[in-house]
CSV table of C-alpha atoms in Angstrom, one decimal:
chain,number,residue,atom,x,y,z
D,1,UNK,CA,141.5,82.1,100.8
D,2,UNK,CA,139.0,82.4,98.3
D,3,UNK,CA,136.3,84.6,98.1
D,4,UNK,CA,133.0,82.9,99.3
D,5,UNK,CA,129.9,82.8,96.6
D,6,UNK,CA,127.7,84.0,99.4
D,7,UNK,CA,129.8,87.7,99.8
D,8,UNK,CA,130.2,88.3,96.1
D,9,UNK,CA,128.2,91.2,94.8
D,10,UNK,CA,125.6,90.6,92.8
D,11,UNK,CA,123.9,92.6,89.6
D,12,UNK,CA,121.4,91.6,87.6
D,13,UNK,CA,118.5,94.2,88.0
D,14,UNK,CA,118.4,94.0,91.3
D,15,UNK,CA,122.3,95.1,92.7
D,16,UNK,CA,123.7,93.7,96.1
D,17,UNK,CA,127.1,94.0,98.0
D,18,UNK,CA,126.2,90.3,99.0
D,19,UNK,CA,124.0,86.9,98.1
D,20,UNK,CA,123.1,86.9,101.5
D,21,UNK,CA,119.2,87.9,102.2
D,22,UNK,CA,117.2,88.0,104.9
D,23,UNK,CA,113.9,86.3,104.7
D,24,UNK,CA,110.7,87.6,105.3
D,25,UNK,CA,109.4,87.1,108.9
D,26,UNK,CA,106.4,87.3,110.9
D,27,UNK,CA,107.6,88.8,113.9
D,28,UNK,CA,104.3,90.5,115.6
D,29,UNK,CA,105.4,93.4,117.0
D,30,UNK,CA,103.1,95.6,115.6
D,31,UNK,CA,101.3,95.9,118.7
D,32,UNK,CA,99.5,99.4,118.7
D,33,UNK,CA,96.1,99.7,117.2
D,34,UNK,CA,96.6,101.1,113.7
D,35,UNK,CA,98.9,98.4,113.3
D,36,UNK,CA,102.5,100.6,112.4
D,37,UNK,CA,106.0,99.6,112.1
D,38,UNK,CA,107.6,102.0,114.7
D,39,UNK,CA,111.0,103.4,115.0
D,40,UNK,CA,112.0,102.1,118.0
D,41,UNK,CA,111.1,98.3,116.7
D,42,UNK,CA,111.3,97.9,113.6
D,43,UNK,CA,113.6,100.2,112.6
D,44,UNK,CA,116.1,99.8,114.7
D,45,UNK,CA,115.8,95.7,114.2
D,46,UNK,CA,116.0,96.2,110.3
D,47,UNK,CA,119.0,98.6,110.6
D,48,UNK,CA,120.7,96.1,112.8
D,49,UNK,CA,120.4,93.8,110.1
D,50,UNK,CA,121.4,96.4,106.8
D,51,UNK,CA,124.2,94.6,106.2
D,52,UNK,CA,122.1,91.8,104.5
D,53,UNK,CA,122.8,92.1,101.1
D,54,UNK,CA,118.8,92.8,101.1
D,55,UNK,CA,116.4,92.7,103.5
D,56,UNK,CA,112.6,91.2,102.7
D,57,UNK,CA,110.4,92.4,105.8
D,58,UNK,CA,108.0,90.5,107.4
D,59,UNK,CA,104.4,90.1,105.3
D,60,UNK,CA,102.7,93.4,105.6
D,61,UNK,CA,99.2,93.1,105.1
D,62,UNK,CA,97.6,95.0,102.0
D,63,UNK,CA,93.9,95.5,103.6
D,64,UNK,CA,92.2,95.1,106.5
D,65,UNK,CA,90.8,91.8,105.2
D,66,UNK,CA,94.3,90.2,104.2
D,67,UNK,CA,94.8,90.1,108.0
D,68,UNK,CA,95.4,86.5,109.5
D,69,UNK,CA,97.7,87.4,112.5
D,70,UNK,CA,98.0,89.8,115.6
D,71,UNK,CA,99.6,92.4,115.5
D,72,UNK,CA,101.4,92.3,112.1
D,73,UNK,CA,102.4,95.9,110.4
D,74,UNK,CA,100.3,96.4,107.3
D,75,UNK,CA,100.8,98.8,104.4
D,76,UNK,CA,97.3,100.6,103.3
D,77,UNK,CA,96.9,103.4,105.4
D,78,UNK,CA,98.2,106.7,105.5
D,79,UNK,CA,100.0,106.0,109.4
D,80,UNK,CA,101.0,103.0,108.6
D,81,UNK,CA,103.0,104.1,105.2
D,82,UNK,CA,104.4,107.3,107.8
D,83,UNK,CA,105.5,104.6,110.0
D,84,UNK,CA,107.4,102.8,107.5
D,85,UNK,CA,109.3,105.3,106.2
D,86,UNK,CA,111.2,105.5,109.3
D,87,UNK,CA,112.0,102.5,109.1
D,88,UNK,CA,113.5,102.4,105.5
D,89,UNK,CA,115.8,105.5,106.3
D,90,UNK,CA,117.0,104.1,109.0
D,91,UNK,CA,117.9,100.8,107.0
D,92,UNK,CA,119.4,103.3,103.7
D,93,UNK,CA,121.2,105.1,106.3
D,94,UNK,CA,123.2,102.5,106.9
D,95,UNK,CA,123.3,101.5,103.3
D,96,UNK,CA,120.9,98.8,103.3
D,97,UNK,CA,118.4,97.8,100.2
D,98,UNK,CA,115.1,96.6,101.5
D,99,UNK,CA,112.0,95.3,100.2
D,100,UNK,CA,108.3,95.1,101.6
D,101,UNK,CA,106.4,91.9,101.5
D,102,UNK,CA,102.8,92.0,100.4
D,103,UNK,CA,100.6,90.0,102.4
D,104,UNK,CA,97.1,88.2,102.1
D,105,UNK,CA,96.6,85.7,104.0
D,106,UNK,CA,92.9,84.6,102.8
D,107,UNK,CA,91.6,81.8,104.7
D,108,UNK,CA,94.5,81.5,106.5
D,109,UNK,CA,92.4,84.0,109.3
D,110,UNK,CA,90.0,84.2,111.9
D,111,UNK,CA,86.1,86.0,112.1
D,112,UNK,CA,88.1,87.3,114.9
D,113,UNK,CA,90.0,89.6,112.7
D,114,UNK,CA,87.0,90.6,110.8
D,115,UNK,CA,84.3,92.0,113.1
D,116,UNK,CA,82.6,88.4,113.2
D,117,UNK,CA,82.5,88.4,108.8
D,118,UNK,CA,84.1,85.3,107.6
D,119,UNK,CA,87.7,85.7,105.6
D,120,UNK,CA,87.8,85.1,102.3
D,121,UNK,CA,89.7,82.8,99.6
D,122,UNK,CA,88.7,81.0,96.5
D,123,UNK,CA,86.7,78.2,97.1
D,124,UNK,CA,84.4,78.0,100.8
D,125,UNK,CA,86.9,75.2,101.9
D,126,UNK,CA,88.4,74.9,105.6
D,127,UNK,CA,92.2,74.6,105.5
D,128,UNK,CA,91.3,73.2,108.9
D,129,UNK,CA,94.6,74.9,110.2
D,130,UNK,CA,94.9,77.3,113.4
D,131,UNK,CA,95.1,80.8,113.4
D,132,UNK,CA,96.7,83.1,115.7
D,133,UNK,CA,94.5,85.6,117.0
D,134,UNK,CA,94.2,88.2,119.5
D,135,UNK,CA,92.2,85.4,122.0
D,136,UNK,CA,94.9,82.9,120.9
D,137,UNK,CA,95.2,80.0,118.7
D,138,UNK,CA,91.5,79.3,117.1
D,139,UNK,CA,90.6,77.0,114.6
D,140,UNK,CA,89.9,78.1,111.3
D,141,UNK,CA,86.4,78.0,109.2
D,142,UNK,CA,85.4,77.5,106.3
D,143,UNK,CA,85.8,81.3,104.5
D,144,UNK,CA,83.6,82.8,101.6
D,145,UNK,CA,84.3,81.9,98.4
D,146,UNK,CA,85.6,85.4,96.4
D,147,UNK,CA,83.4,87.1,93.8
D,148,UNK,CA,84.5,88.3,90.6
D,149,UNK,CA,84.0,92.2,92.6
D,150,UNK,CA,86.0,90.9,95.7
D,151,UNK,CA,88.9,89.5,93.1
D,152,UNK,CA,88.8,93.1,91.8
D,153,UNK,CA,89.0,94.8,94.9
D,154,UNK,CA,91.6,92.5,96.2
D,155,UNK,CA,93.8,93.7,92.9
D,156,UNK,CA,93.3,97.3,93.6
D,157,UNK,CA,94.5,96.6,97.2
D,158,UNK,CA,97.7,95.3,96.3
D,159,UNK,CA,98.7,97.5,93.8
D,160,UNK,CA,97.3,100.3,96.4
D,161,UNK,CA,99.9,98.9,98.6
D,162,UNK,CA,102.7,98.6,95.7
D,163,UNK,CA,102.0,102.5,95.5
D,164,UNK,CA,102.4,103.1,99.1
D,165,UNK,CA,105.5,101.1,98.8
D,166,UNK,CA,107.4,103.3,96.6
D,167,UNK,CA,105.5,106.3,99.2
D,168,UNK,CA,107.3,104.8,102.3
D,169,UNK,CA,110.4,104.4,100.0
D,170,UNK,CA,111.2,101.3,99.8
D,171,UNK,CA,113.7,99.5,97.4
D,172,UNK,CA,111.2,97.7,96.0
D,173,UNK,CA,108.5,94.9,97.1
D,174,UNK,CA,107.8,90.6,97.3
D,175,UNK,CA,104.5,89.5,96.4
D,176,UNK,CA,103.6,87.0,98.9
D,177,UNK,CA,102.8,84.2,96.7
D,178,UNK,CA,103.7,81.3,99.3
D,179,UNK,CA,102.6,78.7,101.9
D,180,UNK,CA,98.8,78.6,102.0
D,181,UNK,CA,97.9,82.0,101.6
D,182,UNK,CA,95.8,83.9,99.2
D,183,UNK,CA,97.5,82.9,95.9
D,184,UNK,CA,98.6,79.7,96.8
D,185,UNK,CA,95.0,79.3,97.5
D,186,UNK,CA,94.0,79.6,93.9
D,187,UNK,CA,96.7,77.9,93.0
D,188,UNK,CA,96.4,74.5,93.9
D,189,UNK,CA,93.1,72.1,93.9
D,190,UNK,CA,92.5,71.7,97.1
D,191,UNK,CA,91.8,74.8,97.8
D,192,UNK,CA,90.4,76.0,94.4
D,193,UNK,CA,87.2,74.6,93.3
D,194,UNK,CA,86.3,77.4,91.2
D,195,UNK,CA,84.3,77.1,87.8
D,196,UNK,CA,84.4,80.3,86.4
D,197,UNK,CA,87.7,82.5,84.8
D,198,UNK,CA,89.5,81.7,88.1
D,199,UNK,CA,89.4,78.2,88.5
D,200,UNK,CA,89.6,74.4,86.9
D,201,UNK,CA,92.6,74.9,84.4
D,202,UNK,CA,96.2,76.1,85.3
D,203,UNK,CA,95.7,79.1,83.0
D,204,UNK,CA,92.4,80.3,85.1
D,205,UNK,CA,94.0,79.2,88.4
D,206,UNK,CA,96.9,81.5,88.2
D,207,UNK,CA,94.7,84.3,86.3
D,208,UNK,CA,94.2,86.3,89.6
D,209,UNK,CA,98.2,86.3,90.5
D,210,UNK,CA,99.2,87.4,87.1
D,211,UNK,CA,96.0,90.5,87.3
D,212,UNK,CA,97.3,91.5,90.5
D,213,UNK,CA,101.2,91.7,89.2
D,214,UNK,CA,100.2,93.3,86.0
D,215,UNK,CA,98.6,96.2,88.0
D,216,UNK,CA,101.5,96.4,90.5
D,217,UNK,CA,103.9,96.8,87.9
D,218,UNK,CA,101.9,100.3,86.9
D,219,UNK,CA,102.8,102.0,90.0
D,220,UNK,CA,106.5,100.0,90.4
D,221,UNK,CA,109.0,99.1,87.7
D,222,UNK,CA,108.8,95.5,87.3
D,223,UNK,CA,112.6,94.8,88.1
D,224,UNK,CA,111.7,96.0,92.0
D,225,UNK,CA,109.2,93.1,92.1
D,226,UNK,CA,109.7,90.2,93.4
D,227,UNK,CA,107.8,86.8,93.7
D,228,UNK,CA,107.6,84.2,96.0
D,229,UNK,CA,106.1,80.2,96.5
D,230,UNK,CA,106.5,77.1,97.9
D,231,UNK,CA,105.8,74.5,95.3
D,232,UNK,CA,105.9,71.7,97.1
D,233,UNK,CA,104.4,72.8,100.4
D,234,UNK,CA,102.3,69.7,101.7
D,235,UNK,CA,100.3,68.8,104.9
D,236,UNK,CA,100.6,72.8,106.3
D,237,UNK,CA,98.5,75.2,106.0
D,238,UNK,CA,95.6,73.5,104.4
D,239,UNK,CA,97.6,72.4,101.2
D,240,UNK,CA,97.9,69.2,99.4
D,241,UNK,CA,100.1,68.3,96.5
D,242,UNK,CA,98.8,66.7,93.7
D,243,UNK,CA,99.5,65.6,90.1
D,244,UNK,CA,98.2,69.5,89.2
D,245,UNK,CA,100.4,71.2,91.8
D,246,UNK,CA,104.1,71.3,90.0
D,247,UNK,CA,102.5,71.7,86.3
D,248,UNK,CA,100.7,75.2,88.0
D,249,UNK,CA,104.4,76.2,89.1
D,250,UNK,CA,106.2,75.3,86.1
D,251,UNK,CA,103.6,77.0,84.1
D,252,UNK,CA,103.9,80.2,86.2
D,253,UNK,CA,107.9,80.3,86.0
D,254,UNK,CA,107.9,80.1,82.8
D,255,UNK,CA,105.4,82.5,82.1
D,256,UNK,CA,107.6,85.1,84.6
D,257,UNK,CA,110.4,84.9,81.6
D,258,UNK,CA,108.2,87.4,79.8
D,259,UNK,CA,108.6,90.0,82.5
D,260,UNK,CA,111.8,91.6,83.9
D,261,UNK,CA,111.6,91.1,87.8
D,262,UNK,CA,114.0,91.4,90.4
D,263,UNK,CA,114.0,87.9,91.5
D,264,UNK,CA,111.9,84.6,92.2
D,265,UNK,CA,111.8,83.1,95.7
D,266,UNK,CA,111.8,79.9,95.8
D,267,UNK,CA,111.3,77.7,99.1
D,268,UNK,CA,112.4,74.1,99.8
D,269,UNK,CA,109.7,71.8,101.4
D,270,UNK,CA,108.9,72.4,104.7
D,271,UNK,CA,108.5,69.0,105.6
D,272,UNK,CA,109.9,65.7,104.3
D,273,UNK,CA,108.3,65.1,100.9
D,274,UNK,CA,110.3,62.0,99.9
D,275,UNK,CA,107.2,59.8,99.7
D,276,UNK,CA,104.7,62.0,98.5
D,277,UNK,CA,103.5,61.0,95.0
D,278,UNK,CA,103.7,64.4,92.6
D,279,UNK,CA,106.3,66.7,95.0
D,280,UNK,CA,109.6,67.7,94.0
D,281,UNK,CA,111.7,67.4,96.5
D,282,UNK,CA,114.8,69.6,95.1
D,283,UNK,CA,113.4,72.9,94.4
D,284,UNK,CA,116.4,74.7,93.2
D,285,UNK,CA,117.8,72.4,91.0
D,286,UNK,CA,114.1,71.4,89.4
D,287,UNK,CA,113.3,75.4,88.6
D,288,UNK,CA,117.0,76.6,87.4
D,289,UNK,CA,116.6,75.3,84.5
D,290,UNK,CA,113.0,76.8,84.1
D,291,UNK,CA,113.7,80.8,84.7
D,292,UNK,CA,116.3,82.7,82.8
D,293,UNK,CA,116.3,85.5,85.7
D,294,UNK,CA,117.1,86.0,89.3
D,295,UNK,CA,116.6,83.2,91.3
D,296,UNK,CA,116.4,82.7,95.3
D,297,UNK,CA,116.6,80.3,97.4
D,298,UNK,CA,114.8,79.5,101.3
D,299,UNK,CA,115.2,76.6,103.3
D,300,UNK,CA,117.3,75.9,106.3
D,301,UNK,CA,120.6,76.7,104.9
D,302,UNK,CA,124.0,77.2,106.9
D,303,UNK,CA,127.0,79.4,105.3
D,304,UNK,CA,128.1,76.2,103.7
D,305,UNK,CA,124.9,74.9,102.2
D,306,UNK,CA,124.7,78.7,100.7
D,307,UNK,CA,128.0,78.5,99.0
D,308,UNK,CA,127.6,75.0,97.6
D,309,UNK,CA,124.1,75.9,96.3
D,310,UNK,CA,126.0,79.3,94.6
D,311,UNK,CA,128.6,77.8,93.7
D,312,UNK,CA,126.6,74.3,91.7
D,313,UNK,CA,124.7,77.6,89.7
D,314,UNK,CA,121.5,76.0,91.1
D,315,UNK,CA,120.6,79.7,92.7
D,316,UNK,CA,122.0,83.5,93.1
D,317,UNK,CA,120.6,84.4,96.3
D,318,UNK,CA,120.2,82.3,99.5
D,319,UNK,CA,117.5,83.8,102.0
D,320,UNK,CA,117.9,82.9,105.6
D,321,UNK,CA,115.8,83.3,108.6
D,322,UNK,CA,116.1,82.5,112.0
D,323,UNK,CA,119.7,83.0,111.9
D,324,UNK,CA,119.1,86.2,111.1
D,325,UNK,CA,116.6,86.8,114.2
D,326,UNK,CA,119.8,86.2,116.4
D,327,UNK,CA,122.9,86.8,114.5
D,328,UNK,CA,121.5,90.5,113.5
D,329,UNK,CA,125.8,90.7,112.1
D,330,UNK,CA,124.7,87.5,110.2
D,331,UNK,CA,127.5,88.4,107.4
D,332,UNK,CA,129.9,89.4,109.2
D,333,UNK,CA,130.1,86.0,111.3
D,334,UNK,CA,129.9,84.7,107.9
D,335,UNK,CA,133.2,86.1,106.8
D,336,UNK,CA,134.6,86.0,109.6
D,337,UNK,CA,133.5,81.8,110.2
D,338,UNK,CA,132.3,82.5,113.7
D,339,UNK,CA,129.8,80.7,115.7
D,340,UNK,CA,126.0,82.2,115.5
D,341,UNK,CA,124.1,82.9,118.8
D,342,UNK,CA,120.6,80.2,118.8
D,343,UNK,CA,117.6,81.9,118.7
D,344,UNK,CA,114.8,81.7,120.9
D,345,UNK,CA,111.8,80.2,119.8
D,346,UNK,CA,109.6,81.8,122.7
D,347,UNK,CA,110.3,85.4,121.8
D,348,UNK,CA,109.6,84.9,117.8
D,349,UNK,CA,105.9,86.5,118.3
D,350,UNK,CA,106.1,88.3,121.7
D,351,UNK,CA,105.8,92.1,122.3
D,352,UNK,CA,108.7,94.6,122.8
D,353,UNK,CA,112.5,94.3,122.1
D,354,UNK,CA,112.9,91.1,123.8
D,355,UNK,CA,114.3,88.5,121.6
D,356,UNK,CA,113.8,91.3,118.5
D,357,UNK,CA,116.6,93.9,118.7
D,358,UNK,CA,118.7,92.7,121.9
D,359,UNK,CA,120.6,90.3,120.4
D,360,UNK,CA,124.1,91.1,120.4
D,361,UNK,CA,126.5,91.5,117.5
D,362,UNK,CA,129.8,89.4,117.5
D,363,UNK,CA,131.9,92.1,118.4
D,364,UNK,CA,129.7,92.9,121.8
């Protein structure tokens, strides 16, 4: 039988036993008040899963202000780059590559995280969205509009965090470019008003993305950075697509030619975007053509939908998600064309092991 695209190594700066990666997940179990990965959670449910041909963690927030949900892990302080490490030697130990994702959220938060002070993003526009906070689902507000100092800080945080990355040794990292959060913020008009260096045209709008990769890439090699969006992300999280929206991404793929990343994540739509005027609505096949390096692909793929879209050259990596939540032997059921186990959708954000590491592997 032949080999399936989806288990075929893989080289091309980045190097992986297999195409099949496991997508970055907000998983809340981060439930102690510094806010560390711990052995006993997240290592052990990222070593039941080092079999991925890489694993991309959950978004780790790079500053107490990027915070925009309980009790997610985040990767600026001294315990919380201790706490990590545990967790990447237990995922090496078992031969694993994994990366940290790199998380703002912006306005995408809550005065609830933030001792009453509003978040922050770059323009003082409401996604009018919900945020999960420690007193449950609020609404959100309208946040403070960034100064030129607070776009500086926010680049020093993130290459702060790139730096305790490589500390907590990690194979390298995913700027969190994706789905309504800080970037994407800046990104598109509806959230970006701005009329100074960081807003109105496409080269000012994605000004603050390309600062904050140009200064990671001081304190990481630029082949274990990865990028992620969601260009045609519509009606969630406070963003709308317009006739801008696609241009911006085309511009910013392009312009990711001149460097020499590990890969670009690319996401599908999350919704149905069939009638909405400006969206593509075939992601992988619209930015192939666009970016000569790595690309990945997101978006409610099976094992068949993974092979087809390897095998059409319209991607080189497939990410999934919540298969991998309960199919922790993901690969293996793969190759081996066995059923997966459902997930369940009550225990994505709860504390403890429950519905994180007690799923069972095929051969239990």
């Amino acid at each position: 039988m032949k080999t399936q695209p989806l288990l075929t190594p893989y080289h091309k700066n980045i190097s992986l036993p297999n195409r099949v990666v496991m997508a970055p997940m907000t998983r809340s179990r981060a439930d102690n008040a510094e806010k560390v990965a711990t052995d006993d959670l997240q290592g052990l449910y990222y070593e039941q899963r080092a079999s991925a041909g890489l694993i991309i963690t959950e978004g780790s927030q790079v500053s107490k202000e990027a915070v925009g949900y309980i009790n997610t892990p985040g990767i600026h302080s001294k315990a919380q780059v201790e706490g990590w490490k545990k967790v990447t030697q237990r995922v090496h130990d078992k031969d694993g590559t994994i990366f940290i994702q790199l998380w703002h959220v912006g306005r995408i938060s809550h005065p609830d995280f933030h001792d009453g002070d509003l978040p922050v993003s770059a323009s003082a526009i409401n996604p009018n969205a919900e945020s999960y906070t420690p007193n449950g689902f609020k609404d959100t507000v309208t946040p403070k509009a960034m100064t030129i100092a607070d776009i500086k800080r926010t680049v020093e945080d993130f290459k702060n965090a790139a730096a305790n990355a490589v500390e907590a040794g990690f194979d390298g990292i995913e700027l969190h470019s994706s789905n309504g959060y800080l970037f994407h913020q800046f990104f598109n008009n509806c959230s970006n008003t701005r009329t100074d260096d960081y807003g109105g045209s496409i080269e000012n709008k994605t000004r603050f993305f390309f600062e904050v990769l140009d200064a990671m890439k001081t304190v990481i090699p630029q082949e274990k950075i990865g990028v992620r969006f969601n260009p045609s992300l519509h009606g969630l999280f406070g963003m709308t697509v317009d006739e801008d929206t696609i241009p911006t991404f085309e511009y910013i793929i392009k312009k990711l030619n001149a460097y020499n990343l590990a890969y670009v994540h690319l996401s599908e739509p999350f919704t149905d975007v069939t009638d909405v005027p400006f969206a593509v609505t075939d992601i992988a096949k619209h930015f192939r053509p666009l970016y000569n390096g790595t690309l990945m692909i997101n978006g409610d793929f099976d094992r068949d939908k993974g092979n087809m879209i390897l095998e059409a050259g319209d991607a080189d990596l497939v990410a999934y998600g919540k298969p991998f939540i309960s199919n922790p032997d993901l690969v293996a059921r793969f190759e081996q064309d066995l059923e997966l186990a459902d997930w369940d959708k009550d225990t994505f954000y709860t504390p403890e092991k429950k519905g994180y590491t007690d799923y069972p592997f095929a051969s239990e």
